């Protein structure tokens, strides 16, 4: 009896000690599953049975890290040790591991089976002021704002594309919380409206194809209160893991990246070898009439040889053009130019009998021998034939050294005459044959200090049998074998549809041999110093279930980054890509689309409605597609989402201003939207990001004044500070329309988006203007957008 009583008492004492120890270590009552992790800066309360997590910073109001949920009551294997907490949920096959380290709460969740997990869930409490989201450049979302309450619940963001950096932040009045996501794949951040307030939900898919099923978060208590503090936290995170590569390091391996300092960015339109502008003004009718006359004479002549090689359609255009009673319109000149370009690219164009009466230089006739032509590269063939054309119609055609429209040496020289010392230019190389005929443009760009490169893409693949019949483009053309085997497959075996609903998405691994083949060919024939590869930094990644090339999103992303790196390193090229997601940051020099994103009818049918004032345009004509050059207003809902300065944050610039150059998507260049152009210029200067223009001789002539005016203000600032860190961003007014950025210790940019002049610390900033202030010297300069000025 005494032994039994002693054993009972001993067991009771042991249980009591365990209870006391647990309660002492974690501040919990004996009958509660809640635990509290503690550090000097804050305490974190955790309830394993509901996944509720509460932040309790010292001397500040508590806030929700994640709100309670049902269905997690099955808590087992609860382990508590010092600053960590772990447990399992057997019903769901989940294991949770939490650790508090000073300002960081690290949460790791693993699964032993496929599962959809929603965590964290953030129900806005009174302390939550706004969500801070790195959607493209960055947006500030007040939780009580009528616009965002209407708009945000319709949006979802993944963490490769929708959030260009895998984090988000909470503005909590006096401090911030930053959520950094460890596994950026198969995630979705969504929002809903409850009790007239925005709430956030984060979902992760643990998929069957994943050998390791894990998601982790680092939740950081901000060091300082600032709307860009979450971006600073993410930058510090990258630096601590040696994942932030400054531009100064990139320049060591690609020296010409330094040419990005102070450079405008633009696309050159009009790439026909013989363009609509290469016949002297007023001479088009004369040229076509002479070709027609010589052809009808039916004796060997230059005109007859051209006529023989022209297609039936192009012959009709020649006759039609010289019969016009008025000046030939651009489209018909374009059609005839296209026909002439095809003729002059042929190795069999020159036959001596047809040009016996033409005074050709002796050296040219020698170079035109059959043996010489057959051994020449396409560029040399075209050069020789164009010289023959030039001498056959004296006084009618410009010298071939000046040929070309947007993509021409003449265009580059005109930019230089305007005082544009630095530019990064992309060639609209939608027909790769074009590059074979005009390498001198790239040579001239190098001489003038301009970066010039082709547009290229490996995102889609089309049926090669349909090429040339409309609905396809050269970057999506490979061979029939790759078309049959290279597409990305969904789990159900169907192929993912390519861009614009055409063809298939192309697996990056399957495309790699073609990448190397195409790029080598381009670089062997044209000495470009930069390269633009579409989509690869955008964040569009897929799981591929094809048995021929099974690929996880992680593998897809790696392949895309690796091919950009290969292009960069193999040819010492400045690399640009669409988007600027953080995974690509160590490799790219230019991120197109981080400043402004593309729009399309998938967002609003009016963008694709030709009768609407908001119609964006089409991909025609090729010398200035209206999708790029047509200026239109933008609906208010899109202005607010993408361009309203009160809702915009330079999160990307805080992290990466000193790593890569951000600019516009080519569909939404500086001049695209008429009702936001002034703000676009102001924000561009506030962030020190370059403009994007669409250029050909006609466009340059029309827009010369505004381009040069902006360039004169932008160039010296960006030349000096374009690769420096943006160290701070602050609002200087309650309406958030007066804003300041700081670059290093040297430059402050103060923008006034309001309607009235202001003075900030004795610095004058007129309405709708920006002032550059150099604190060390005290000097200032003011820019007011010039669209509405005389």
PDB file of C-alpha atoms in Angstrom, residues 530-776:
ATOM      1  CA  UNK A 530      23.982  43.838 -76.385  1.00  0.00           C
ATOM      2  CA  UNK A 531      21.155  41.318 -76.564  1.00  0.00           C
ATOM      3  CA  UNK A 532      17.494  41.316 -75.574  1.00  0.00           C
ATOM      4  CA  UNK A 533      15.881  37.974 -74.768  1.00  0.00           C
ATOM      5  CA  UNK A 534      12.139  38.166 -74.199  1.00  0.00           C
ATOM      6  CA  UNK A 535      10.255  36.557 -71.299  1.00  0.00           C
ATOM      7  CA  UNK A 536      13.188  34.947 -69.480  1.00  0.00           C
ATOM      8  CA  UNK A 537      13.305  37.380 -66.527  1.00  0.00           C
ATOM      9  CA  UNK A 538       9.522  37.715 -66.433  1.00  0.00           C
ATOM     10  CA  UNK A 539       8.896  34.877 -63.983  1.00  0.00           C
ATOM     11  CA  UNK A 540       6.644  32.779 -66.206  1.00  0.00           C
ATOM     12  CA  UNK A 541       7.635  29.240 -65.193  1.00  0.00           C
ATOM     13  CA  UNK A 542       5.932  25.867 -65.570  1.00  0.00           C
ATOM     14  CA  UNK A 543       5.999  22.295 -64.396  1.00  0.00           C
ATOM     15  CA  UNK A 544       6.396  20.192 -67.545  1.00  0.00           C
ATOM     16  CA  UNK A 545       4.901  16.686 -67.446  1.00  0.00           C
ATOM     17  CA  UNK A 546       6.284  15.655 -70.829  1.00  0.00           C
ATOM     18  CA  UNK A 547       8.068  12.263 -70.549  1.00  0.00           C
ATOM     19  CA  UNK A 548      10.668  13.593 -73.003  1.00  0.00           C
ATOM     20  CA  UNK A 549      11.809  16.464 -70.773  1.00  0.00           C
ATOM     21  CA  UNK A 550      10.092  16.398 -67.369  1.00  0.00           C
ATOM     22  CA  UNK A 551      10.825  19.727 -65.702  1.00  0.00           C
ATOM     23  CA  UNK A 552       9.848  21.397 -62.448  1.00  0.00           C
ATOM     24  CA  UNK A 553       9.274  25.133 -62.241  1.00  0.00           C
ATOM     25  CA  UNK A 554      12.590  25.381 -60.431  1.00  0.00           C
ATOM     26  CA  UNK A 555      14.352  23.666 -63.352  1.00  0.00           C
ATOM     27  CA  UNK A 556      12.530  25.830 -65.894  1.00  0.00           C
ATOM     28  CA  UNK A 557      13.679  28.986 -64.140  1.00  0.00           C
ATOM     29  CA  UNK A 558      17.257  27.759 -63.881  1.00  0.00           C
ATOM     30  CA  UNK A 559      17.384  26.916 -67.598  1.00  0.00           C
ATOM     31  CA  UNK A 560      16.174  30.405 -68.496  1.00  0.00           C
ATOM     32  CA  UNK A 561      18.741  32.091 -66.278  1.00  0.00           C
ATOM     33  CA  UNK A 562      21.518  29.799 -67.520  1.00  0.00           C
ATOM     34  CA  UNK A 563      20.879  30.607 -71.178  1.00  0.00           C
ATOM     35  CA  UNK A 564      20.934  34.354 -70.494  1.00  0.00           C
ATOM     36  CA  UNK A 565      24.192  33.866 -68.640  1.00  0.00           C
ATOM     37  CA  UNK A 566      25.602  31.819 -71.534  1.00  0.00           C
ATOM     38  CA  UNK A 567      24.726  34.548 -74.057  1.00  0.00           C
ATOM     39  CA  UNK A 568      26.236  37.216 -71.797  1.00  0.00           C
ATOM     40  CA  UNK A 569      29.467  35.400 -71.042  1.00  0.00           C
ATOM     41  CA  UNK A 570      30.063  33.829 -74.458  1.00  0.00           C
ATOM     42  CA  UNK A 571      29.999  37.150 -76.309  1.00  0.00           C
ATOM     43  CA  UNK A 572      30.534  39.781 -73.588  1.00  0.00           C
ATOM     44  CA  UNK A 573      27.070  41.200 -74.203  1.00  0.00           C
ATOM     45  CA  UNK A 574      24.916  43.562 -72.177  1.00  0.00           C
ATOM     46  CA  UNK A 575      21.824  41.463 -71.417  1.00  0.00           C
ATOM     47  CA  UNK A 576      18.276  42.769 -71.234  1.00  0.00           C
ATOM     48  CA  UNK A 577      15.098  40.811 -70.683  1.00  0.00           C
ATOM     49  CA  UNK A 578      11.377  41.289 -70.198  1.00  0.00           C
ATOM     50  CA  UNK A 579      10.609  41.727 -66.524  1.00  0.00           C
ATOM     51  CA  UNK A 580      13.162  41.864 -63.774  1.00  0.00           C
ATOM     52  CA  UNK A 581      12.184  39.227 -61.266  1.00  0.00           C
ATOM     53  CA  UNK A 582      14.769  38.859 -58.536  1.00  0.00           C
ATOM     54  CA  UNK A 583      15.882  35.397 -59.638  1.00  0.00           C
ATOM     55  CA  UNK A 584      17.339  36.970 -62.803  1.00  0.00           C
ATOM     56  CA  UNK A 585      18.955  39.947 -61.064  1.00  0.00           C
ATOM     57  CA  UNK A 586      22.468  38.467 -60.778  1.00  0.00           C
ATOM     58  CA  UNK A 587      22.622  38.024 -64.580  1.00  0.00           C
ATOM     59  CA  UNK A 588      20.729  40.814 -66.319  1.00  0.00           C
ATOM     60  CA  UNK A 589      21.816  44.397 -66.904  1.00  0.00           C
ATOM     61  CA  UNK A 590      18.440  45.739 -68.078  1.00  0.00           C
ATOM     62  CA  UNK A 591      14.898  44.894 -66.964  1.00  0.00           C
ATOM     63  CA  UNK A 592      12.260  45.978 -69.477  1.00  0.00           C
ATOM     64  CA  UNK A 593       8.806  46.230 -67.938  1.00  0.00           C
ATOM     65  CA  UNK A 594       9.683  46.897 -64.311  1.00  0.00           C
ATOM     66  CA  UNK A 595       8.724  50.565 -64.650  1.00  0.00           C
ATOM     67  CA  UNK A 596       5.569  49.956 -66.692  1.00  0.00           C
ATOM     68  CA  UNK A 597       3.897  46.703 -67.625  1.00  0.00           C
ATOM     69  CA  UNK A 598       2.174  45.497 -70.802  1.00  0.00           C
ATOM     70  CA  UNK A 599      -1.563  45.898 -71.307  1.00  0.00           C
ATOM     71  CA  UNK A 600      -3.900  43.877 -73.517  1.00  0.00           C
ATOM     72  CA  UNK A 601      -7.456  42.843 -74.194  1.00  0.00           C
ATOM     73  CA  UNK A 602      -7.112  40.083 -71.583  1.00  0.00           C
ATOM     74  CA  UNK A 603      -7.267  42.956 -69.061  1.00  0.00           C
ATOM     75  CA  UNK A 604     -10.002  45.002 -70.742  1.00  0.00           C
ATOM     76  CA  UNK A 605     -11.772  44.338 -74.080  1.00  0.00           C
ATOM     77  CA  UNK A 606     -11.531  48.028 -74.994  1.00  0.00           C
ATOM     78  CA  UNK A 607      -7.776  47.640 -75.411  1.00  0.00           C
ATOM     79  CA  UNK A 608      -8.498  45.391 -78.403  1.00  0.00           C
ATOM     80  CA  UNK A 609     -11.577  47.198 -79.759  1.00  0.00           C
ATOM     81  CA  UNK A 610     -10.689  49.280 -82.819  1.00  0.00           C
ATOM     82  CA  UNK A 611     -13.688  51.545 -82.194  1.00  0.00           C
ATOM     83  CA  UNK A 612     -12.657  52.370 -78.631  1.00  0.00           C
ATOM     84  CA  UNK A 613     -10.640  55.445 -77.698  1.00  0.00           C
ATOM     85  CA  UNK A 614      -8.573  53.069 -75.543  1.00  0.00           C
ATOM     86  CA  UNK A 615      -7.634  50.795 -78.456  1.00  0.00           C
ATOM     87  CA  UNK A 616      -3.920  50.128 -78.116  1.00  0.00           C
ATOM     88  CA  UNK A 617      -3.129  49.481 -81.755  1.00  0.00           C
ATOM     89  CA  UNK A 618      -1.856  46.648 -83.904  1.00  0.00           C
ATOM     90  CA  UNK A 619       1.472  45.079 -84.877  1.00  0.00           C
ATOM     91  CA  UNK A 620       1.352  46.893 -88.217  1.00  0.00           C
ATOM     92  CA  UNK A 621       2.849  48.639 -90.133  1.00  0.00           C
ATOM     93  CA  UNK A 622       6.263  47.054 -89.586  1.00  0.00           C
ATOM     94  CA  UNK A 623       8.139  50.363 -89.799  1.00  0.00           C
ATOM     95  CA  UNK A 624       6.134  51.736 -86.805  1.00  0.00           C
ATOM     96  CA  UNK A 625       3.605  49.261 -85.338  1.00  0.00           C
ATOM     97  CA  UNK A 626       0.771  51.232 -83.752  1.00  0.00           C
ATOM     98  CA  UNK A 627       0.768  48.930 -80.700  1.00  0.00           C
ATOM     99  CA  UNK A 628       3.894  50.892 -79.755  1.00  0.00           C
ATOM    100  CA  UNK A 629       3.453  54.310 -81.371  1.00  0.00           C
ATOM    101  CA  UNK A 630      -0.288  55.026 -81.104  1.00  0.00           C
ATOM    102  CA  UNK A 631      -0.940  57.388 -78.196  1.00  0.00           C
ATOM    103  CA  UNK A 632      -4.115  56.751 -76.225  1.00  0.00           C
ATOM    104  CA  UNK A 633      -5.635  57.657 -72.850  1.00  0.00           C
ATOM    105  CA  UNK A 634      -5.691  55.079 -70.050  1.00  0.00           C
ATOM    106  CA  UNK A 635      -8.780  54.266 -67.986  1.00  0.00           C
ATOM    107  CA  UNK A 636      -8.777  55.581 -64.447  1.00  0.00           C
ATOM    108  CA  UNK A 637      -8.702  52.112 -62.865  1.00  0.00           C
ATOM    109  CA  UNK A 638      -5.438  51.335 -64.668  1.00  0.00           C
ATOM    110  CA  UNK A 639      -4.020  54.767 -63.905  1.00  0.00           C
ATOM    111  CA  UNK A 640      -4.614  54.110 -60.213  1.00  0.00           C
ATOM    112  CA  UNK A 641      -3.218  50.603 -60.250  1.00  0.00           C
ATOM    113  CA  UNK A 642      -0.090  51.290 -62.280  1.00  0.00           C
ATOM    114  CA  UNK A 643       0.633  55.018 -62.459  1.00  0.00           C
ATOM    115  CA  UNK A 644      -0.904  56.858 -59.478  1.00  0.00           C
ATOM    116  CA  UNK A 645       2.141  58.106 -57.518  1.00  0.00           C
ATOM    117  CA  UNK A 646       0.185  57.946 -54.230  1.00  0.00           C
ATOM    118  CA  UNK A 647      -0.067  54.168 -54.637  1.00  0.00           C
ATOM    119  CA  UNK A 648       3.382  53.544 -56.085  1.00  0.00           C
ATOM    120  CA  UNK A 649       6.538  52.505 -54.222  1.00  0.00           C
ATOM    121  CA  UNK A 650      10.098  52.080 -55.552  1.00  0.00           C
ATOM    122  CA  UNK A 651      10.562  48.663 -53.915  1.00  0.00           C
ATOM    123  CA  UNK A 652      12.496  47.293 -56.860  1.00  0.00           C
ATOM    124  CA  UNK A 653      14.781  50.328 -56.954  1.00  0.00           C
ATOM    125  CA  UNK A 654      15.527  50.095 -53.223  1.00  0.00           C
ATOM    126  CA  UNK A 655      16.716  46.531 -53.779  1.00  0.00           C
ATOM    127  CA  UNK A 656      18.201  46.619 -57.285  1.00  0.00           C
ATOM    128  CA  UNK A 657      18.885  50.197 -58.450  1.00  0.00           C
ATOM    129  CA  UNK A 658      22.598  49.505 -58.141  1.00  0.00           C
ATOM    130  CA  UNK A 659      22.293  46.062 -59.773  1.00  0.00           C
ATOM    131  CA  UNK A 660      20.340  46.525 -63.017  1.00  0.00           C
ATOM    132  CA  UNK A 661      18.617  49.285 -64.970  1.00  0.00           C
ATOM    133  CA  UNK A 662      14.810  49.225 -64.973  1.00  0.00           C
ATOM    134  CA  UNK A 663      12.794  50.708 -67.794  1.00  0.00           C
ATOM    135  CA  UNK A 664       9.438  50.390 -69.537  1.00  0.00           C
ATOM    136  CA  UNK A 665       7.919  47.434 -71.297  1.00  0.00           C
ATOM    137  CA  UNK A 666       8.154  48.156 -75.004  1.00  0.00           C
ATOM    138  CA  UNK A 667       4.345  48.194 -75.341  1.00  0.00           C
ATOM    139  CA  UNK A 668       4.026  50.927 -72.706  1.00  0.00           C
ATOM    140  CA  UNK A 669       6.857  53.298 -73.510  1.00  0.00           C
ATOM    141  CA  UNK A 670       7.296  56.813 -72.164  1.00  0.00           C
ATOM    142  CA  UNK A 671       4.893  58.414 -74.650  1.00  0.00           C
ATOM    143  CA  UNK A 672       2.178  55.732 -74.856  1.00  0.00           C
ATOM    144  CA  UNK A 673      -0.552  57.028 -72.522  1.00  0.00           C
ATOM    145  CA  UNK A 674      -1.566  60.633 -72.978  1.00  0.00           C
ATOM    146  CA  UNK A 675      -3.100  61.181 -69.530  1.00  0.00           C
ATOM    147  CA  UNK A 676      -0.107  59.954 -67.505  1.00  0.00           C
ATOM    148  CA  UNK A 677       2.884  61.173 -69.542  1.00  0.00           C
ATOM    149  CA  UNK A 678       3.774  64.011 -67.171  1.00  0.00           C
ATOM    150  CA  UNK A 679       3.728  61.699 -64.155  1.00  0.00           C
ATOM    151  CA  UNK A 680       5.680  59.068 -66.071  1.00  0.00           C
ATOM    152  CA  UNK A 681       8.504  61.558 -66.622  1.00  0.00           C
ATOM    153  CA  UNK A 682       8.431  62.719 -63.014  1.00  0.00           C
ATOM    154  CA  UNK A 683       8.506  59.188 -61.592  1.00  0.00           C
ATOM    155  CA  UNK A 684      11.255  58.250 -64.036  1.00  0.00           C
ATOM    156  CA  UNK A 685      13.405  61.073 -62.668  1.00  0.00           C
ATOM    157  CA  UNK A 686      12.386  60.411 -59.059  1.00  0.00           C
ATOM    158  CA  UNK A 687      13.569  56.796 -59.407  1.00  0.00           C
ATOM    159  CA  UNK A 688      16.390  57.622 -61.871  1.00  0.00           C
ATOM    160  CA  UNK A 689      15.137  55.111 -64.419  1.00  0.00           C
ATOM    161  CA  UNK A 690      15.509  55.767 -68.158  1.00  0.00           C
ATOM    162  CA  UNK A 691      12.814  56.520 -70.724  1.00  0.00           C
ATOM    163  CA  UNK A 692      11.779  54.159 -73.524  1.00  0.00           C
ATOM    164  CA  UNK A 693      11.104  55.509 -77.024  1.00  0.00           C
ATOM    165  CA  UNK A 694      10.113  53.983 -80.366  1.00  0.00           C
ATOM    166  CA  UNK A 695      12.260  55.373 -83.114  1.00  0.00           C
ATOM    167  CA  UNK A 696      12.461  55.725 -86.856  1.00  0.00           C
ATOM    168  CA  UNK A 697      13.351  58.837 -88.879  1.00  0.00           C
ATOM    169  CA  UNK A 698       9.781  60.138 -88.931  1.00  0.00           C
ATOM    170  CA  UNK A 699       9.230  59.506 -85.190  1.00  0.00           C
ATOM    171  CA  UNK A 700      12.542  61.110 -84.321  1.00  0.00           C
ATOM    172  CA  UNK A 701      11.685  64.216 -86.314  1.00  0.00           C
ATOM    173  CA  UNK A 702       8.277  64.580 -84.617  1.00  0.00           C
ATOM    174  CA  UNK A 703       9.501  63.919 -81.064  1.00  0.00           C
ATOM    175  CA  UNK A 704      12.965  65.436 -81.218  1.00  0.00           C
ATOM    176  CA  UNK A 705      12.179  68.415 -78.979  1.00  0.00           C
ATOM    177  CA  UNK A 706      10.711  66.463 -76.056  1.00  0.00           C
ATOM    178  CA  UNK A 707      13.322  63.668 -76.254  1.00  0.00           C
ATOM    179  CA  UNK A 708      16.241  66.091 -76.127  1.00  0.00           C
ATOM    180  CA  UNK A 709      14.646  68.211 -73.388  1.00  0.00           C
ATOM    181  CA  UNK A 710      14.202  65.232 -71.085  1.00  0.00           C
ATOM    182  CA  UNK A 711      17.618  63.805 -71.994  1.00  0.00           C
ATOM    183  CA  UNK A 712      19.459  66.993 -71.062  1.00  0.00           C
ATOM    184  CA  UNK A 713      18.076  66.800 -67.527  1.00  0.00           C
ATOM    185  CA  UNK A 714      18.203  63.025 -67.101  1.00  0.00           C
ATOM    186  CA  UNK A 715      21.589  62.192 -68.645  1.00  0.00           C
ATOM    187  CA  UNK A 716      23.973  63.969 -66.221  1.00  0.00           C
ATOM    188  CA  UNK A 717      22.019  62.713 -63.182  1.00  0.00           C
ATOM    189  CA  UNK A 718      21.925  59.097 -64.302  1.00  0.00           C
ATOM    190  CA  UNK A 719      25.483  59.202 -65.615  1.00  0.00           C
ATOM    191  CA  UNK A 720      26.681  60.047 -62.104  1.00  0.00           C
ATOM    192  CA  UNK A 721      24.173  58.195 -59.889  1.00  0.00           C
ATOM    193  CA  UNK A 722      22.520  55.626 -62.169  1.00  0.00           C
ATOM    194  CA  UNK A 723      24.378  52.695 -60.601  1.00  0.00           C
ATOM    195  CA  UNK A 724      24.280  53.932 -57.002  1.00  0.00           C
ATOM    196  CA  UNK A 725      22.047  52.470 -54.320  1.00  0.00           C
ATOM    197  CA  UNK A 726      18.697  54.125 -53.680  1.00  0.00           C
ATOM    198  CA  UNK A 727      19.052  54.442 -49.933  1.00  0.00           C
ATOM    199  CA  UNK A 728      15.739  56.037 -49.000  1.00  0.00           C
ATOM    200  CA  UNK A 729      12.241  56.908 -50.136  1.00  0.00           C
ATOM    201  CA  UNK A 730       9.909  59.091 -48.084  1.00  0.00           C
ATOM    202  CA  UNK A 731       6.545  60.813 -48.367  1.00  0.00           C
ATOM    203  CA  UNK A 732       6.672  64.503 -47.487  1.00  0.00           C
ATOM    204  CA  UNK A 733       2.906  65.140 -47.458  1.00  0.00           C
ATOM    205  CA  UNK A 734      -0.115  63.370 -46.017  1.00  0.00           C
ATOM    206  CA  UNK A 735      -1.619  62.825 -49.465  1.00  0.00           C
ATOM    207  CA  UNK A 736       1.653  61.112 -50.507  1.00  0.00           C
ATOM    208  CA  UNK A 737       1.990  63.387 -53.555  1.00  0.00           C
ATOM    209  CA  UNK A 738       5.256  64.991 -52.466  1.00  0.00           C
ATOM    210  CA  UNK A 739       7.976  62.373 -52.465  1.00  0.00           C
ATOM    211  CA  UNK A 740      11.726  62.202 -51.992  1.00  0.00           C
ATOM    212  CA  UNK A 741      14.304  59.629 -53.003  1.00  0.00           C
ATOM    213  CA  UNK A 742      17.918  59.554 -51.875  1.00  0.00           C
ATOM    214  CA  UNK A 743      20.832  58.031 -53.769  1.00  0.00           C
ATOM    215  CA  UNK A 744      23.914  57.317 -51.689  1.00  0.00           C
ATOM    216  CA  UNK A 745      24.893  60.466 -49.787  1.00  0.00           C
ATOM    217  CA  UNK A 746      25.069  62.613 -52.889  1.00  0.00           C
ATOM    218  CA  UNK A 747      21.669  63.185 -54.474  1.00  0.00           C
ATOM    219  CA  UNK A 748      18.086  63.885 -53.414  1.00  0.00           C
ATOM    220  CA  UNK A 749      15.221  63.954 -55.904  1.00  0.00           C
ATOM    221  CA  UNK A 750      12.066  65.714 -54.651  1.00  0.00           C
ATOM    222  CA  UNK A 751       8.942  65.300 -56.779  1.00  0.00           C
ATOM    223  CA  UNK A 752       5.775  67.347 -56.458  1.00  0.00           C
ATOM    224  CA  UNK A 753       2.828  65.581 -58.094  1.00  0.00           C
ATOM    225  CA  UNK A 754       0.414  68.120 -56.609  1.00  0.00           C
ATOM    226  CA  UNK A 755      -1.187  71.245 -58.032  1.00  0.00           C
ATOM    227  CA  UNK A 756       0.593  73.827 -55.850  1.00  0.00           C
ATOM    228  CA  UNK A 757       4.223  74.905 -55.485  1.00  0.00           C
ATOM    229  CA  UNK A 758       5.953  73.819 -52.274  1.00  0.00           C
ATOM    230  CA  UNK A 759       9.172  74.558 -50.437  1.00  0.00           C
ATOM    231  CA  UNK A 760      10.862  71.676 -48.600  1.00  0.00           C
ATOM    232  CA  UNK A 761      13.758  72.643 -46.283  1.00  0.00           C
ATOM    233  CA  UNK A 762      14.301  75.799 -48.373  1.00  0.00           C
ATOM    234  CA  UNK A 763      14.231  73.773 -51.602  1.00  0.00           C
ATOM    235  CA  UNK A 764      11.622  75.003 -54.084  1.00  0.00           C
ATOM    236  CA  UNK A 765       9.609  72.389 -55.945  1.00  0.00           C
ATOM    237  CA  UNK A 766       7.018  73.815 -58.366  1.00  0.00           C
ATOM    238  CA  UNK A 767       3.733  72.019 -58.989  1.00  0.00           C
ATOM    239  CA  UNK A 768       3.981  69.008 -61.307  1.00  0.00           C
ATOM    240  CA  UNK A 769       7.763  69.248 -61.213  1.00  0.00           C
ATOM    241  CA  UNK A 770      10.858  67.659 -59.723  1.00  0.00           C
ATOM    242  CA  UNK A 771      13.928  69.202 -58.120  1.00  0.00           C
ATOM    243  CA  UNK A 772      17.336  67.573 -58.068  1.00  0.00           C
ATOM    244  CA  UNK A 773      19.256  68.570 -54.931  1.00  0.00           C
ATOM    245  CA  UNK A 774      22.931  67.900 -54.261  1.00  0.00           C
ATOM    246  CA  UNK A 775      23.227  68.237 -50.436  1.00  0.00           C
ATOM    247  CA  UNK A 776      27.015  68.589 -50.343  1.00  0.00           C
TER     248      UNK A 776
END
